mmCIF file of C-alpha atoms in Angstrom:
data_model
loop_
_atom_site.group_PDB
_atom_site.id
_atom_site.type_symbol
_atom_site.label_atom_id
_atom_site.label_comp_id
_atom_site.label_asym_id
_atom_site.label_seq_id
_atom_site.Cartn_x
_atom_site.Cartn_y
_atom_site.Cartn_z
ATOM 1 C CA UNK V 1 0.000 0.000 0.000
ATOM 2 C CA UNK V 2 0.823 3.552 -0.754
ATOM 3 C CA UNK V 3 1.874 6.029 2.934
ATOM 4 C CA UNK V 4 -1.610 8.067 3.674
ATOM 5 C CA UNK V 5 0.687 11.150 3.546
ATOM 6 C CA UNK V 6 4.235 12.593 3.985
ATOM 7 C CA UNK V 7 5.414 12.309 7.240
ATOM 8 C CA UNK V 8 8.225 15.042 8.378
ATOM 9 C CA UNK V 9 9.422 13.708 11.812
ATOM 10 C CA UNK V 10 11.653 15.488 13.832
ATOM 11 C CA UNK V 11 12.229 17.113 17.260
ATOM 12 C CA UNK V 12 11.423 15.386 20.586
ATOM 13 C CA UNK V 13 8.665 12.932 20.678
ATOM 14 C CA UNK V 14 8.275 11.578 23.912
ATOM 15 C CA UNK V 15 7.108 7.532 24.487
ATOM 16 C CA UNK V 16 4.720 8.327 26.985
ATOM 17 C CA UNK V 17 4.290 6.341 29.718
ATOM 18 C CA UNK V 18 1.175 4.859 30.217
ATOM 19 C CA UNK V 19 -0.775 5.555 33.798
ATOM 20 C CA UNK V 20 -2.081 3.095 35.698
ATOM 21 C CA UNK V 21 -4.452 2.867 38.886
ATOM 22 C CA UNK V 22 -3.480 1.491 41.980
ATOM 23 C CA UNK V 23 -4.868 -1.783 40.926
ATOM 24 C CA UNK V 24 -2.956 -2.276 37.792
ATOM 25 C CA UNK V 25 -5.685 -1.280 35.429
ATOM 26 C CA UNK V 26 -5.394 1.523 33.015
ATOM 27 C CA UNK V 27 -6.157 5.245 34.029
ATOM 28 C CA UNK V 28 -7.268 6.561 30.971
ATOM 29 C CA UNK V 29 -8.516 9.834 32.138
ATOM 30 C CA UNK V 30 -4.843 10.352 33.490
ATOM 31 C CA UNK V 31 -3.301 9.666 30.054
ATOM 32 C CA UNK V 32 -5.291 12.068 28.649
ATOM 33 C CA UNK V 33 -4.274 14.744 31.487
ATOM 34 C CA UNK V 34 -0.696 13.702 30.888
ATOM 35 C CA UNK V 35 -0.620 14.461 27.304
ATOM 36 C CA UNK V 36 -1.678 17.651 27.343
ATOM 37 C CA UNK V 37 1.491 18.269 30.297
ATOM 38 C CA UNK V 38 3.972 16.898 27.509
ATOM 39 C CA UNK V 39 1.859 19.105 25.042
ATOM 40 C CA UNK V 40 1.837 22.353 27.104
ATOM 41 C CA UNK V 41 5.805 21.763 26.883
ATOM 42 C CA UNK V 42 5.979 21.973 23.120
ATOM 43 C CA UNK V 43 6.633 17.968 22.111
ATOM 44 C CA UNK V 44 7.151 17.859 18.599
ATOM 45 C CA UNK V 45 5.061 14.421 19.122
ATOM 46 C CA UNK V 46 4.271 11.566 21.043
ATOM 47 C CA UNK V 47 4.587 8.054 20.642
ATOM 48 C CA UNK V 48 2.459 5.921 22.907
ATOM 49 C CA UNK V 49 2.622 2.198 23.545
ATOM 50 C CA UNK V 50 6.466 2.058 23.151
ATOM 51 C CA UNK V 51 8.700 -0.508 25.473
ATOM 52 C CA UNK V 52 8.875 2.655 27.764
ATOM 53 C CA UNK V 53 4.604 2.426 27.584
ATOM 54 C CA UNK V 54 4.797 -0.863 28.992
ATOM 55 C CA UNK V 55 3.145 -2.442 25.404
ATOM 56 C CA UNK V 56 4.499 -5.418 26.169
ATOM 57 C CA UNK V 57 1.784 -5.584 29.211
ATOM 58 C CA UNK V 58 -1.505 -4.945 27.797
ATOM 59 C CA UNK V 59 -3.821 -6.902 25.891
ATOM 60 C CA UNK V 60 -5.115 -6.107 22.665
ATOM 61 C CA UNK V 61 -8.629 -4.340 23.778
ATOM 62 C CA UNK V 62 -6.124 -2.375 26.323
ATOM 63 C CA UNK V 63 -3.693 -0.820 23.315
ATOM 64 C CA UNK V 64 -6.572 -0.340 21.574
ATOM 65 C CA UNK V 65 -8.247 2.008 23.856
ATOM 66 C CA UNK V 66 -4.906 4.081 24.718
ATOM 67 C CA UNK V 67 -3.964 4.043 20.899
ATOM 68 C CA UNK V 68 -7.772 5.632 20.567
ATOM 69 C CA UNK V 69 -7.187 8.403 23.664
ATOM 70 C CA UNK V 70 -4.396 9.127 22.536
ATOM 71 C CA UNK V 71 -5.557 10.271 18.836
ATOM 72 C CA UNK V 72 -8.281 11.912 20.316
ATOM 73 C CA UNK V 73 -6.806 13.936 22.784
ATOM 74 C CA UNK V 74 -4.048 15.124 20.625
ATOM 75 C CA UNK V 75 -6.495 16.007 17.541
ATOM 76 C CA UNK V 76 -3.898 16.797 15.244
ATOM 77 C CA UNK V 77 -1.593 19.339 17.512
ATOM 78 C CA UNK V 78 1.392 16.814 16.694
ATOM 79 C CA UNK V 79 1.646 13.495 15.316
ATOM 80 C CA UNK V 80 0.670 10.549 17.404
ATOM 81 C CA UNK V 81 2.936 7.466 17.051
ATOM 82 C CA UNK V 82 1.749 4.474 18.326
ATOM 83 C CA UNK V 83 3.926 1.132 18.820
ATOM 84 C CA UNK V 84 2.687 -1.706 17.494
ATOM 85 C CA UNK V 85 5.821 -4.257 17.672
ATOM 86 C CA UNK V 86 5.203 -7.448 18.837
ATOM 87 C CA UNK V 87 6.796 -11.238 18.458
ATOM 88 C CA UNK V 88 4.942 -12.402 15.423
ATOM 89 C CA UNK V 89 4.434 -10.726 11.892
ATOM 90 C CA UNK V 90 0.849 -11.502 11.661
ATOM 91 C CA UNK V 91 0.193 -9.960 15.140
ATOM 92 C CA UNK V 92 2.206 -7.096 14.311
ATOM 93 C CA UNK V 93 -0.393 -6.487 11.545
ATOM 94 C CA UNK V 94 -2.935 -7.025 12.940
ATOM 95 C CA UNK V 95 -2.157 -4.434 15.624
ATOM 96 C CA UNK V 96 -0.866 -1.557 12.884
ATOM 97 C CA UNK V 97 -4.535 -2.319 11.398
ATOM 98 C CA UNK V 98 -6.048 -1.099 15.030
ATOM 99 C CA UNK V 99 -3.817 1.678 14.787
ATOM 100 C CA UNK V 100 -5.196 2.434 11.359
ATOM 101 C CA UNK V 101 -8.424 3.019 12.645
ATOM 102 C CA UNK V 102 -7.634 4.676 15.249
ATOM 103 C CA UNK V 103 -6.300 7.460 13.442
ATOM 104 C CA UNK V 104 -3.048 7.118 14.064
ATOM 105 C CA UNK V 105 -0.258 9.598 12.228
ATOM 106 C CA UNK V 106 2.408 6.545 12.028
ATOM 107 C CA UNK V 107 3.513 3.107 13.723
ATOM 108 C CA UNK V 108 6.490 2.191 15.430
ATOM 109 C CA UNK V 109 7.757 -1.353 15.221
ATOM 110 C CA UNK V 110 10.260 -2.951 17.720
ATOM 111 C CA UNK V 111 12.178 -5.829 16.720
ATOM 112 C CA UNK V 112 10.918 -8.743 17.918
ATOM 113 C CA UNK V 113 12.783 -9.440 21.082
ATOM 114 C CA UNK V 114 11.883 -13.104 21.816
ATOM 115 C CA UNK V 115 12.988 -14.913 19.135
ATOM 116 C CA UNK V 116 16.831 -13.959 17.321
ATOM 117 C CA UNK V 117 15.891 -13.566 13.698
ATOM 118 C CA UNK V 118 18.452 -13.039 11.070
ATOM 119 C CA UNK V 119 18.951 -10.222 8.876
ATOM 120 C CA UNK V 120 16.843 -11.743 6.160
ATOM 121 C CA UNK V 121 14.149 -12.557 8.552
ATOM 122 C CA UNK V 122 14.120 -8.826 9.638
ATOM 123 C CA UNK V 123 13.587 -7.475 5.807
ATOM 124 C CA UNK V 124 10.908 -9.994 5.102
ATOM 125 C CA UNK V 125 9.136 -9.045 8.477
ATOM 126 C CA UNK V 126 9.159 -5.672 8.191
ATOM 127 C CA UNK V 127 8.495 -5.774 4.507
ATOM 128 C CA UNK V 128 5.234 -7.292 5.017
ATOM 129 C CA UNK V 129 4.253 -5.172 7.261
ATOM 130 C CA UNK V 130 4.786 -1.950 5.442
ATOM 131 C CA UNK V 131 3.302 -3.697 2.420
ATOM 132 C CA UNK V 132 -0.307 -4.256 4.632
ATOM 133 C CA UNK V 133 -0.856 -0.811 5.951
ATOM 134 C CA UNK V 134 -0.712 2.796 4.464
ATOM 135 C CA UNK V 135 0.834 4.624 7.591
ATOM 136 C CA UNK V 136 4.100 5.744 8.209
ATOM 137 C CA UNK V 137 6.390 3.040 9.383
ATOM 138 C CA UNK V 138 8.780 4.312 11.936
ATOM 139 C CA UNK V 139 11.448 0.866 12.869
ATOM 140 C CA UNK V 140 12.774 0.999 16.167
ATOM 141 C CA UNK V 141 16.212 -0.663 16.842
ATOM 142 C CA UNK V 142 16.715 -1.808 20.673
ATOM 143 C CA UNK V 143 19.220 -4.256 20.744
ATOM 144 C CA UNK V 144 19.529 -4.087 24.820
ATOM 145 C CA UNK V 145 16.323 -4.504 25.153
ATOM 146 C CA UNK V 146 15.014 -7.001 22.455
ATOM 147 C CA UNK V 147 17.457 -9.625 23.375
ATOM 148 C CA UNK V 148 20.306 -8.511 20.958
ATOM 149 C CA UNK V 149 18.618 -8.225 17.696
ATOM 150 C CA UNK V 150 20.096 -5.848 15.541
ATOM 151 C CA UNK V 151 18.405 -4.019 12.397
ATOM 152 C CA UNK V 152 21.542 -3.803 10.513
ATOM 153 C CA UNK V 153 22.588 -0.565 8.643
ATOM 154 C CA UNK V 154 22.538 -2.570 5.223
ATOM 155 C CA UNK V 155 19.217 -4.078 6.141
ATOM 156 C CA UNK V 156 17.839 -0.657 6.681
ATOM 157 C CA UNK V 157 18.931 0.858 3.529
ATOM 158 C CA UNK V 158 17.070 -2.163 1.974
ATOM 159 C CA UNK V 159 14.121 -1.163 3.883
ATOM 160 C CA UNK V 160 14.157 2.358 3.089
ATOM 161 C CA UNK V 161 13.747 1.878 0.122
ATOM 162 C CA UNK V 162 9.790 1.216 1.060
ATOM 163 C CA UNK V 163 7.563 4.427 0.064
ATOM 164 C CA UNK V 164 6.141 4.444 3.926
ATOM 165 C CA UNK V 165 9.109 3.182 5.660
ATOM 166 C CA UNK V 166 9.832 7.122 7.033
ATOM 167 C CA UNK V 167 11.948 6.538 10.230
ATOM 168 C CA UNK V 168 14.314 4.171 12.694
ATOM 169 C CA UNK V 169 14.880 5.316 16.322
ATOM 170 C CA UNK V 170 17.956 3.462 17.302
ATOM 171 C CA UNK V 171 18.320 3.091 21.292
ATOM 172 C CA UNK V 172 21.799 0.753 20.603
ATOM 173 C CA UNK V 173 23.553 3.562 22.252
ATOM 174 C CA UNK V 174 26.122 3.231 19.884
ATOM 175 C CA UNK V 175 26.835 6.082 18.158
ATOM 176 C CA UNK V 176 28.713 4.319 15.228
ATOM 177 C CA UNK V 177 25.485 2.337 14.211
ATOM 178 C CA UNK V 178 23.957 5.669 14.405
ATOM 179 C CA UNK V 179 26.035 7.074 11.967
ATOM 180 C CA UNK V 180 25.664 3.967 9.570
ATOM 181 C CA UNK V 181 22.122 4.307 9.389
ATOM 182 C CA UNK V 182 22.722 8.214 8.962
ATOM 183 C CA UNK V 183 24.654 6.705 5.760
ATOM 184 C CA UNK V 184 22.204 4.086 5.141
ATOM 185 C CA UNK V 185 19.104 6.187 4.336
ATOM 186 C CA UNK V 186 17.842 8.765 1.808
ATOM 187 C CA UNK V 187 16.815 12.165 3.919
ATOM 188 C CA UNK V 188 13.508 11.615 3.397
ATOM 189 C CA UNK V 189 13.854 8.995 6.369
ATOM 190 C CA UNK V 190 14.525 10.425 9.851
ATOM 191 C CA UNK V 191 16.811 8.427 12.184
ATOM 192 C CA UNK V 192 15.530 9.323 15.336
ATOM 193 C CA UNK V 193 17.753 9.203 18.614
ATOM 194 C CA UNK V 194 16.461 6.974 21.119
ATOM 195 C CA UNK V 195 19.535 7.408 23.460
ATOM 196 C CA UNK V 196 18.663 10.290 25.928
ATOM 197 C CA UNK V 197 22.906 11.399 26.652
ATOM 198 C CA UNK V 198 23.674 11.185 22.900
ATOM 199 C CA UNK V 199 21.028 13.649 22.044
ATOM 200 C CA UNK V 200 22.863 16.637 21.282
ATOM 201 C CA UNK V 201 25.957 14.794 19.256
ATOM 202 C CA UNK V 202 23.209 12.588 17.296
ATOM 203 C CA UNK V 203 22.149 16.120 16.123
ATOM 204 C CA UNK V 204 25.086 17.609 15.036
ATOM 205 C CA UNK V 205 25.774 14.095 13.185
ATOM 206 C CA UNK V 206 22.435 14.532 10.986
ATOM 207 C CA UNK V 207 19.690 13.333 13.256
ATOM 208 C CA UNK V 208 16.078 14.758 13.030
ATOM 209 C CA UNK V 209 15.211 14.601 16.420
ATOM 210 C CA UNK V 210 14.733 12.186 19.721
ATOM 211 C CA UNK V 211 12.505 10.148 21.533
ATOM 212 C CA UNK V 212 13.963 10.008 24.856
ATOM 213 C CA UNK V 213 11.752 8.433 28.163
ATOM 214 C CA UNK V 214 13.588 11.837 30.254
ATOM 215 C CA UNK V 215 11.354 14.073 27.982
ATOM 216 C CA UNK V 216 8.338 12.616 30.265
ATOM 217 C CA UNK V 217 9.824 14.388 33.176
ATOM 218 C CA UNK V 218 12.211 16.917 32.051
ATOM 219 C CA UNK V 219 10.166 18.088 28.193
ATOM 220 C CA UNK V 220 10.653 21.444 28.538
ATOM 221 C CA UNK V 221 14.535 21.054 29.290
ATOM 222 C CA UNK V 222 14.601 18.391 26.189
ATOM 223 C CA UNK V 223 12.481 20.340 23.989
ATOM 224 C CA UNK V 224 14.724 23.503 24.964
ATOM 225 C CA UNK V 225 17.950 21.229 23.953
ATOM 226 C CA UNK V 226 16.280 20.404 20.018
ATOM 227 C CA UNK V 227 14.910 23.936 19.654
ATOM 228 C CA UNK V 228 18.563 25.952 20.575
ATOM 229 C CA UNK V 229 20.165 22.999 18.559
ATOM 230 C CA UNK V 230 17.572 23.995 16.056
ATOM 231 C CA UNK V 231 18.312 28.155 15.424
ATOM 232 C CA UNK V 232 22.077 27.241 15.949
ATOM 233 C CA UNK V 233 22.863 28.301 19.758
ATOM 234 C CA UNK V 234 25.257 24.931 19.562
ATOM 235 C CA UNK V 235 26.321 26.058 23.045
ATOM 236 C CA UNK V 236 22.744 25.956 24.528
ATOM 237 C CA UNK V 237 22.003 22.934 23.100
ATOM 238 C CA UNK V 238 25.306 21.105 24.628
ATOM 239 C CA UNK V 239 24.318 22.910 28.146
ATOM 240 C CA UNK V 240 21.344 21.486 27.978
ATOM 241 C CA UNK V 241 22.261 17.886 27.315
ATOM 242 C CA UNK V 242 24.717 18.533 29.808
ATOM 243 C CA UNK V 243 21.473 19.081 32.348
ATOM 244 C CA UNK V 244 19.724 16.330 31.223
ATOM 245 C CA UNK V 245 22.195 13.624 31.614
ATOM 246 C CA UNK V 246 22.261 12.569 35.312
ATOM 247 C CA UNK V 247 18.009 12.881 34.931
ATOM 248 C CA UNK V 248 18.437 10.113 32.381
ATOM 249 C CA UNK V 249 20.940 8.437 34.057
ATOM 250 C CA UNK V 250 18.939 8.202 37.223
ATOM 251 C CA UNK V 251 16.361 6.158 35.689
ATOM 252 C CA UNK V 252 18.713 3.430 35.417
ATOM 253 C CA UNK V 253 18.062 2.716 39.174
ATOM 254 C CA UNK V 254 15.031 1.074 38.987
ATOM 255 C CA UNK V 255 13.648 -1.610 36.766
ATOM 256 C CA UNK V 256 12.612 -0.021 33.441
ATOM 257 C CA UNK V 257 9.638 1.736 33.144
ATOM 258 C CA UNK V 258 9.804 1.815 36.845
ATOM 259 C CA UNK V 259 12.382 4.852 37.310
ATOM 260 C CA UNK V 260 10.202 6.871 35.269
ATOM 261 C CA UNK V 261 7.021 6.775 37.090
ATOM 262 C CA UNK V 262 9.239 6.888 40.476
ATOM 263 C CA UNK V 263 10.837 10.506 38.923
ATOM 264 C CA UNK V 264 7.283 11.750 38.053
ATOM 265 C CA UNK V 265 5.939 10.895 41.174
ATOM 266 C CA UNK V 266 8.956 12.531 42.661
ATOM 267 C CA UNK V 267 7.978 15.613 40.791
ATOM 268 C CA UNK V 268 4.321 15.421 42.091
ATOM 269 C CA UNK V 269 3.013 14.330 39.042
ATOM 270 C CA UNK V 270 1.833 10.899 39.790
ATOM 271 C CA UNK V 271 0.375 8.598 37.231
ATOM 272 C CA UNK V 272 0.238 5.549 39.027
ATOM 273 C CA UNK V 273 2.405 1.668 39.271
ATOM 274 C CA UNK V 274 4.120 -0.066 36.861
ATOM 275 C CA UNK V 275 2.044 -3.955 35.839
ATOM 276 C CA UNK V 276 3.435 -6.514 38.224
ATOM 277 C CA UNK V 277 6.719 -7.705 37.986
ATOM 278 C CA UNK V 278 7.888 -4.193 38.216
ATOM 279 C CA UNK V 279 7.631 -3.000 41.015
ATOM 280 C CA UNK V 280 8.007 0.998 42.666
ATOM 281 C CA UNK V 281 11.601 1.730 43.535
ATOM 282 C CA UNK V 282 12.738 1.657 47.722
ATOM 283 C CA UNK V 283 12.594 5.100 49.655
ATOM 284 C CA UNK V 284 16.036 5.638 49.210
ATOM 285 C CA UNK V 285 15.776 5.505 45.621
ATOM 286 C CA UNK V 286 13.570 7.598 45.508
ATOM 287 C CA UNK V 287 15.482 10.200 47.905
ATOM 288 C CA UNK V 288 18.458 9.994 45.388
ATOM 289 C CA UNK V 289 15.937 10.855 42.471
ATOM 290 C CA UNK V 290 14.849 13.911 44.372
ATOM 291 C CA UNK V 291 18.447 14.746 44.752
ATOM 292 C CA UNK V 292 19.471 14.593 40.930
ATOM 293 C CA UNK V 293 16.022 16.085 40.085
ATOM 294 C CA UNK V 294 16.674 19.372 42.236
ATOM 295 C CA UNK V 295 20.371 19.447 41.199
ATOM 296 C CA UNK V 296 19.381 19.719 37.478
ATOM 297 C CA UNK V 297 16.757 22.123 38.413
ATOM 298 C CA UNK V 298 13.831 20.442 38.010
ATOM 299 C CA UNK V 299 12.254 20.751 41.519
ATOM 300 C CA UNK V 300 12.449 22.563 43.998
ATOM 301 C CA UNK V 301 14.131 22.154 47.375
ATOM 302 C CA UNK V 302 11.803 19.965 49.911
ATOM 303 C CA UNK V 303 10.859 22.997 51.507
ATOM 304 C CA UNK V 304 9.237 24.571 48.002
ATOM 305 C CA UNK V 305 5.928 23.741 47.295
ATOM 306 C CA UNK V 306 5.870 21.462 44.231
ATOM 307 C CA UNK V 307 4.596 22.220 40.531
ATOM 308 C CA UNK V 308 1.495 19.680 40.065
ATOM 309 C CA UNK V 309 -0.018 18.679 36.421
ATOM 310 C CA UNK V 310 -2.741 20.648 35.454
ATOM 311 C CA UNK V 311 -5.914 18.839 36.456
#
């Protein structure tokens, strides 16, 4: 199938984590108050059901109704990505086909991260999917994550070469790779950062933009580091990945999405548990959080009364 329309993605486009209730189910209304926080803070787009969403923990009814407040609440400010990765092909799909009606702008496809498929199986997986759906394909490369599985830089170029294949985010954290798929692709497709501390060097090496999990707790300092990257203040743009990267690194002490959700509550912006196993970091973790969050200026000391999301 033909791409809907051009898609011109850049900037910082948050994967939004996904609130939850004390009891584990989803808190939709939340969500929808959470958005417009990353919107207020002038995302360039959002991308909702990502690993940092906690997909891989909701059933297909569940990512259907996010996928559908999501569209809605955004109506059309930015583009709304919506992750649709999953272990099999034919469930992949069948998911992108949900997002389809849902209205989403694009879909962002994970490797899968079960099974180790080779190179070949890679093309011929994402080259059916493209094939079946008219959106924007957006691949996402996660290697950590997904169990080592790599979309190589050759296999990309291949892939590019797909009228609605418009994007990779690659969260390798290697900034080599990075630059091969810089290489790899025509500049119609935007490689996307997914690394949060690599931000402002993936930018001066040709990338488009990020979608970094700090930007749900620090968007107006990562939307401030694209944005003086952007009109050519190089220097504020380096000062301001220079802020952001002990808030990144600081997510690292808890179990991912975990450290996240720990920072926002931190911040007094709760939106609820992570799905059993993961569980909410100790107090002292917590404690440390606060420490790193009010060193990089992001709240205020204890004795400050604390910012709260709208609503």
């Amino acid at each position: 199938m033909m791409p809907r329309s051009a898609l011109a993605l850049h900037g910082i486009i948050p994967p939004v984590v996904t609130p939850l209730r004390e009891d584990e189910e989803l808190d939709l209304p939340k969500l929808r108050e959470f958005l417009e926080y990353l919107l207020g803070h002038g995302v360039h787009g959002v991308f909702v059901l990502g690993t940092n969403s906690e997909f891989y923990a909701f059933d297909e009814a569940e990512k259907q109704a996010i996928m559908t407040a999501a569209v809605e609440q955004v109506a059309g400010r930015v583009p709304v990505l919506v992750g649709t990765g999953a272990e099999s092909t034919r469930e992949v799909i069948r998911l992108t086909r949900l997002a389809e009606a849902a209205g989403a702008d694009a879909v962002s496809i994970v490797t899968p991260y079960f099974v180790h498929p080779s190179q070949r199986e890679l093309f011929e997986h994402y080259r059916r999917i493209a094939e079946q759906t008219h959106l924007p394909v957006v691949l996402y490369n996660n290697p950590g994550t997904c169990g080592g599985v790599h979309i190589a830089p050759e296999t990309l170029a291949r892939l590019a070469e797909f009228p609605n294949i418009f994007g990779i985010k690659d969260s390798s954290g290697d900034l080599q790779n990075t630059l091969e798929y810089l290489r790899a692709v025509p500049p119609r497709v935007a490689v996307l950062m997914g690394r949060d501390t690599l931000i402002y060097t993936a930018l001066l090496s040709g990338a488009r933009g990020a979608v970094p999990a700090s930007a749900n707790i620090a968007p107006a300092l990562c939307v401030r580091l694209y944005e003086a990257f952007a009109r050519g203040d190089l220097e504020g743009a380096r000062k301001a990945q220079e802020q952001l990267h002990p808030v990144r690194m600081c997510l690292r002490w808890a179990t991912q999405p975990a450290g996240v959700k720990a920072a926002l509550e931190v911040l007094g912006i709760p939106v609820g548990p992570c799905r059993g196993p993961v569980l909410r970091p100790d107090a002292d973790i917590l404690m440390r959080m606060r420490q790193v969050l009010e060193q990089a200026g992001l709240l205020a000391p204890r004795s400050a009364p604390i910012a709260r999301m709208p609503g």
